[in-house]
Amino acid sequence: MSISRNRRTLLAALPALLVPWLADEARGAARAGGAAPGSHPRAGATADEVMQGVDLAGRTIVVTGCNSGIGLEAMRVLAANGAHVIGTARDEARGRAACGSVRGRATPVVLELTEPESIVACARQVTTLAPRIDALVCNAGIVLDTHEQLGALEKQFAVNHLGHFLLVNRLLAPMLAARGRVVVVGSGNHRDAPEGGIQFDDLSGAGWYRRGYSHSKLANGLFSFELARRLAGTGATSNCVTPGHTRTNILRSTGLGYADNARTPAQGAATPCYAAAHPAMAGINGAYLSDFREAPQGAAQTDRAMAARLWQVSEALVQPSLQPWPRALRD
């Protein structure tokens, strides 16, 4: 009888014993490149498939570059699942048309990433609309096949990296208030950046503009990496994702084409949506994801010294428009 009674007691206690262990296993699996065992979406899944059944009611998510491609698809899916999506576009008409095309709540805000004044104005408007931001998807970007500069800076570096660097810093307070997620859309092209990584000694691009897009994507990855370090312990997170080669309008101003196996925007938006809003990504910080899993990356993208230096240089470049970080997060 004693053995039988003890057995029943043990069986009754098993759920309480197993739940914390399973939670630890899930967190460990997520840090190693996924969520709980068996919960990974399949590679090539669409954003609708990945977010099926995820209720986002009450959440506010900002998506930059909402008027086409990955940004439009991400906004559509997140809004359809109940989130209030604040979508940014370069002009009011495109933003209004994009937000009006989706089911659910979507609010347009103008953001021109080439203009610090526009970035500051955008951040102020977003903060007025949403004192708490649950996720910020840094998606907007450009690809050039010619040498163009904004002042002394190669244009892709200025737009793809520096513009988002300033935006995230200006939106830090509402992100921290919600323990929000920053999602930086990077690229596997970061491996093709110029030799030595970020070209601190000459950011004009004059000698390396043909690798300018890759240079800007390396900057995206390093920014996310350093941001994650600074956010550690706050509850807010930063992760970088590569959507894969996706057929969008990003190459419209170039003579470049798409590979036959290029993804659809529905597929390209899947990993950004997953990182921004899926429960499996709760608490995950400092990851680099491809198809919902931790992905290999070039050594430069995890170079702590380079990431720290890029942060310092970026701060100096946008200093007049920057807000100071809380003291505890500065170093």
Coordinates of C-alpha atoms in Angstrom, one line a residue:
M1 CA 0.0 0.0 0.0
S2 CA 2.9 2.4 0.9
I3 CA 4.5 1.8 -2.5
S4 CA 1.2 2.3 -4.3
R5 CA 0.5 5.5 -2.3
N6 CA 4.0 6.9 -3.0
R7 CA 3.5 6.1 -6.7
R8 CA 0.3 8.0 -6.8
T9 CA 1.9 10.9 -5.0
L10 CA 4.7 11.0 -7.5
L11 CA 2.4 10.8 -10.5
A12 CA 0.3 13.6 -9.1
A13 CA 3.4 15.8 -8.7
L14 CA 4.9 15.1 -12.1
P15 CA 3.1 18.0 -13.9
A16 CA 4.5 20.5 -11.4
L17 CA 7.9 19.0 -11.7
L18 CA 7.9 18.8 -15.5
V19 CA 6.5 22.3 -16.4
P20 CA 9.5 24.3 -15.2
W21 CA 11.9 21.7 -16.9
L22 CA 10.0 21.9 -20.2
A23 CA 10.0 25.7 -20.0
D24 CA 13.8 25.6 -19.5
E25 CA 14.1 23.3 -22.4
A26 CA 12.1 25.6 -24.6
R27 CA 14.1 28.6 -23.7
G28 CA 17.3 26.7 -24.3
A29 CA 16.1 25.5 -27.7
A30 CA 15.1 29.0 -28.6
R31 CA 18.5 30.4 -27.7
A32 CA 20.1 27.7 -29.8
G33 CA 18.0 28.6 -32.8
G34 CA 14.4 27.9 -32.2
A35 CA 11.5 27.6 -29.9
A36 CA 10.2 24.5 -28.1
P37 CA 11.0 21.2 -29.8
G38 CA 8.9 20.6 -32.8
S39 CA 7.5 24.1 -33.0
H40 CA 9.6 25.5 -35.8
P41 CA 7.7 26.7 -38.8
R42 CA 8.9 25.0 -42.0
A43 CA 11.4 26.9 -44.1
G44 CA 9.7 28.9 -46.8
A45 CA 6.4 29.2 -44.8
T46 CA 4.4 32.3 -45.3
A47 CA 3.8 35.0 -42.7
D48 CA 0.1 34.0 -42.5
E49 CA 1.1 30.4 -41.8
V50 CA 3.6 31.4 -39.2
M51 CA 1.3 33.7 -37.3
Q52 CA -1.8 31.5 -37.5
G53 CA -3.6 31.5 -34.2
V54 CA -1.4 34.2 -32.6
D55 CA -3.6 36.8 -31.0
L56 CA -2.0 40.3 -31.1
A57 CA -4.9 42.3 -29.8
G58 CA -3.7 45.1 -27.6
R59 CA -0.2 45.2 -29.1
T60 CA 1.3 48.1 -31.1
I61 CA 3.9 47.3 -33.7
V62 CA 5.8 49.7 -35.9
V63 CA 6.8 48.6 -39.4
T64 CA 9.1 50.8 -41.5
G65 CA 8.7 50.6 -45.3
C66 CA 5.1 49.6 -45.1
N67 CA 4.0 50.6 -48.6
S68 CA 5.3 47.6 -50.5
G69 CA 7.1 44.2 -50.4
I70 CA 8.0 42.7 -47.1
G71 CA 6.9 45.7 -45.1
L72 CA 3.4 45.7 -46.6
E73 CA 3.0 42.0 -46.1
A74 CA 4.2 42.1 -42.5
M75 CA 1.8 45.0 -41.8
R76 CA -1.1 43.1 -43.4
V77 CA -0.5 39.9 -41.4
L78 CA 0.2 41.6 -38.0
A79 CA -2.9 43.9 -38.4
A80 CA -5.0 40.9 -39.4
N81 CA -4.0 39.2 -36.2
G82 CA -5.2 42.1 -34.1
A83 CA -2.2 44.4 -33.7
H84 CA -2.3 48.1 -34.2
V85 CA 0.3 48.6 -36.8
I86 CA 2.0 52.0 -37.3
G87 CA 3.3 51.8 -40.8
T88 CA 5.9 54.2 -42.1
A89 CA 6.4 55.3 -45.7
R90 CA 8.4 58.0 -47.5
D91 CA 5.3 60.1 -48.2
E92 CA 1.8 60.5 -46.9
A93 CA 0.0 59.3 -50.0
R94 CA 1.8 55.9 -50.2
G95 CA 1.5 55.3 -46.5
R96 CA -2.2 56.1 -46.4
A97 CA -2.9 53.9 -49.4
A98 CA -0.9 51.0 -47.9
C99 CA -2.6 51.2 -44.5
G100 CA -6.0 51.5 -46.1
S101 CA -5.4 48.3 -48.1
V102 CA -5.1 46.0 -45.0
R103 CA -7.8 44.5 -42.8
G104 CA -7.5 45.7 -39.2
R105 CA -6.0 48.8 -37.6
A106 CA -3.1 50.4 -39.4
T107 CA -2.0 54.0 -39.0
P108 CA 0.3 55.7 -41.6
V109 CA 3.3 57.9 -40.5
V110 CA 5.7 59.6 -42.8
L111 CA 9.4 58.6 -42.5
E112 CA 12.1 59.7 -44.9
L113 CA 15.3 57.9 -43.7
T114 CA 17.5 60.3 -45.6
E115 CA 16.4 63.2 -43.5
P116 CA 17.1 63.4 -39.7
E117 CA 14.3 66.0 -39.3
S118 CA 11.8 63.5 -40.8
I119 CA 13.1 60.7 -38.5
V120 CA 12.7 62.9 -35.4
A121 CA 9.2 64.0 -36.5
C122 CA 8.2 60.4 -37.2
A123 CA 9.4 59.3 -33.7
R124 CA 7.5 62.1 -32.0
Q125 CA 4.3 61.2 -33.9
V126 CA 4.7 57.5 -33.1
T127 CA 5.3 58.2 -29.4
T128 CA 2.1 60.3 -29.4
L129 CA 0.2 57.5 -31.0
A130 CA 1.7 54.8 -28.8
P131 CA 3.4 55.4 -25.4
R132 CA 4.2 51.7 -25.5
I133 CA 5.6 49.9 -28.5
D134 CA 5.6 46.1 -28.5
A135 CA 7.8 45.7 -31.6
L136 CA 9.6 47.8 -34.1
V137 CA 10.4 46.1 -37.4
C138 CA 13.3 48.0 -39.1
N139 CA 12.5 46.9 -42.7
A140 CA 12.8 49.9 -45.0
G141 CA 15.9 50.1 -47.2
I142 CA 17.4 50.7 -50.6
V143 CA 19.8 48.9 -53.0
L144 CA 22.0 50.9 -55.4
D145 CA 24.3 49.9 -58.2
T146 CA 25.9 53.3 -58.5
H147 CA 27.9 55.5 -56.2
E148 CA 25.6 57.9 -54.3
Q149 CA 26.3 59.9 -51.2
L150 CA 24.3 61.7 -48.5
G151 CA 26.8 64.4 -47.5
A152 CA 30.0 62.5 -46.7
L153 CA 28.3 59.1 -46.3
E154 CA 27.6 56.3 -48.8
K155 CA 23.9 56.5 -49.2
Q156 CA 23.0 52.8 -48.5
F157 CA 24.9 53.0 -45.2
A158 CA 23.1 56.3 -44.3
V159 CA 19.6 55.0 -45.1
N160 CA 19.7 51.3 -44.3
H161 CA 21.7 51.6 -41.1
L162 CA 22.0 55.2 -39.8
G163 CA 18.4 56.2 -40.3
H164 CA 17.2 53.2 -38.4
F165 CA 19.8 53.7 -35.7
L166 CA 18.4 57.2 -35.1
L167 CA 14.8 56.0 -35.2
V168 CA 15.4 53.2 -32.7
N169 CA 17.2 55.5 -30.3
R170 CA 14.4 58.1 -30.5
L171 CA 11.8 55.3 -29.7
L172 CA 13.7 53.8 -26.9
A173 CA 11.4 55.0 -24.1
P174 CA 8.2 53.4 -25.5
M175 CA 10.1 50.2 -26.4
L176 CA 11.4 49.9 -22.8
A177 CA 8.0 50.6 -21.4
A178 CA 6.5 47.6 -23.3
R179 CA 9.6 45.4 -23.0
G180 CA 9.4 45.5 -26.7
R181 CA 11.2 43.7 -29.5
V182 CA 13.5 45.5 -32.1
V183 CA 13.7 43.5 -35.3
V184 CA 16.4 44.6 -37.7
V185 CA 16.0 43.2 -41.2
G186 CA 19.5 42.2 -42.3
S187 CA 20.8 40.0 -45.0
G188 CA 23.1 37.1 -45.7
N189 CA 24.9 39.6 -48.0
H190 CA 26.6 40.9 -44.9
R191 CA 29.4 38.4 -45.6
D192 CA 30.2 40.3 -48.8
A193 CA 31.1 43.5 -47.1
P194 CA 34.4 45.1 -48.0
E195 CA 37.5 43.5 -46.5
G196 CA 37.9 44.6 -42.9
G197 CA 34.2 45.1 -42.3
I198 CA 32.9 48.6 -41.6
Q199 CA 35.0 51.2 -43.5
F200 CA 35.4 53.6 -40.6
D201 CA 38.3 55.4 -42.3
D202 CA 36.3 56.3 -45.4
L203 CA 32.5 56.0 -45.1
S204 CA 32.0 57.8 -48.5
G205 CA 31.9 54.6 -50.4
A206 CA 34.2 55.9 -53.1
G207 CA 36.4 52.8 -53.2
W208 CA 33.8 50.2 -52.2
Y209 CA 30.4 51.3 -53.4
R210 CA 29.9 48.1 -55.4
R211 CA 29.7 46.4 -52.0
G212 CA 27.7 49.2 -50.4
Y213 CA 24.6 47.1 -49.8
S214 CA 26.5 44.4 -48.1
H215 CA 28.3 47.0 -46.1
S216 CA 25.0 48.4 -44.9
K217 CA 23.7 45.0 -44.1
L218 CA 26.8 44.3 -42.0
A219 CA 26.1 47.5 -40.2
N220 CA 22.5 46.4 -39.6
G221 CA 23.7 43.2 -38.0
L222 CA 26.3 44.9 -35.9
F223 CA 23.8 47.5 -34.7
S224 CA 21.4 44.7 -33.6
F225 CA 24.2 42.9 -31.9
E226 CA 25.3 45.9 -29.9
L227 CA 21.8 46.9 -29.2
A228 CA 21.0 43.5 -27.7
R229 CA 24.0 43.8 -25.4
R230 CA 22.8 47.2 -24.2
L231 CA 19.2 45.9 -23.7
A232 CA 20.3 42.9 -21.7
G233 CA 18.3 42.7 -18.4
T234 CA 15.7 45.3 -19.5
G235 CA 13.2 42.9 -20.9
A236 CA 13.4 44.6 -24.3
T237 CA 15.2 42.6 -27.0
S238 CA 17.0 43.1 -30.3
N239 CA 17.3 40.4 -33.0
C240 CA 18.5 40.5 -36.6
V241 CA 16.7 38.5 -39.3
T242 CA 17.4 37.7 -42.9
P243 CA 14.2 37.2 -44.9
G244 CA 16.0 35.4 -47.8
H245 CA 16.2 36.6 -51.4
T246 CA 12.7 38.1 -51.9
R247 CA 11.1 39.5 -55.0
T248 CA 10.1 43.1 -54.0
N249 CA 10.6 46.6 -55.4
I250 CA 13.9 47.1 -53.7
L251 CA 15.9 46.5 -57.0
R252 CA 13.7 48.9 -59.0
S253 CA 16.4 51.6 -59.4
T254 CA 19.1 49.1 -60.4
G255 CA 19.8 46.9 -63.4
L256 CA 19.8 43.9 -61.1
G257 CA 17.3 41.0 -61.4
Y258 CA 15.9 38.3 -59.2
A259 CA 16.9 34.7 -59.1
D260 CA 14.3 32.2 -60.3
N261 CA 14.0 30.8 -56.8
A262 CA 13.3 34.3 -55.2
R263 CA 10.8 34.2 -52.4
T264 CA 7.4 35.9 -52.5
P265 CA 6.8 38.8 -50.1
A266 CA 4.5 36.5 -48.1
Q267 CA 7.5 34.2 -47.5
G268 CA 10.0 37.0 -47.0
A269 CA 7.8 38.6 -44.3
A270 CA 7.5 35.4 -42.3
T271 CA 10.7 35.5 -40.2
P272 CA 10.4 39.3 -39.5
C273 CA 6.8 38.6 -38.2
Y274 CA 8.0 35.6 -36.2
A275 CA 10.7 37.7 -34.5
A276 CA 8.4 40.6 -33.9
A277 CA 5.3 38.9 -32.4
H278 CA 5.5 35.1 -32.1
P279 CA 5.4 33.7 -28.5
A280 CA 8.3 31.4 -29.3
M281 CA 10.6 34.5 -29.5
A282 CA 9.7 35.9 -26.0
G283 CA 12.8 36.9 -24.2
I284 CA 15.2 35.9 -27.1
N285 CA 17.8 38.6 -27.4
G286 CA 20.8 38.9 -29.7
A287 CA 19.9 36.2 -32.2
Y288 CA 20.5 36.2 -36.0
L289 CA 17.7 34.3 -37.6
S290 CA 17.0 32.7 -41.0
D291 CA 13.9 30.6 -41.5
F292 CA 13.0 31.0 -37.8
R293 CA 16.3 29.4 -36.6
E294 CA 19.7 30.7 -35.5
A295 CA 21.7 31.1 -38.7
P296 CA 25.5 31.0 -39.4
Q297 CA 27.0 34.5 -39.9
G298 CA 30.3 36.0 -40.8
A299 CA 32.8 36.7 -38.1
A300 CA 32.6 40.4 -38.7
Q301 CA 28.9 40.5 -37.7
T302 CA 29.7 39.2 -34.2
D303 CA 32.9 41.3 -33.7
R304 CA 32.2 43.1 -30.4
A305 CA 34.9 45.7 -30.9
M306 CA 33.6 46.6 -34.4
A307 CA 30.0 46.7 -33.1
A308 CA 30.9 49.0 -30.2
R309 CA 32.9 51.3 -32.5
L310 CA 30.0 51.4 -35.0
W311 CA 27.7 52.5 -32.2
Q312 CA 30.1 55.3 -31.2
V313 CA 30.6 56.5 -34.7
S314 CA 26.8 56.4 -35.4
E315 CA 26.1 58.4 -32.3
A316 CA 28.6 61.0 -33.4
L317 CA 27.0 61.2 -36.9
V318 CA 23.5 61.7 -35.6
Q319 CA 24.4 63.6 -32.4
P320 CA 22.3 66.7 -33.0
S321 CA 19.2 64.6 -33.3
L322 CA 20.0 62.0 -30.7
Q323 CA 18.4 61.6 -27.3
P324 CA 20.6 60.4 -24.4
W325 CA 20.2 56.8 -23.2
P326 CA 19.4 56.1 -19.6
R327 CA 22.7 56.1 -17.7
A328 CA 22.5 52.4 -16.9
L329 CA 22.3 51.5 -20.6
R330 CA 25.0 53.7 -22.0
D331 CA 28.1 51.4 -21.7

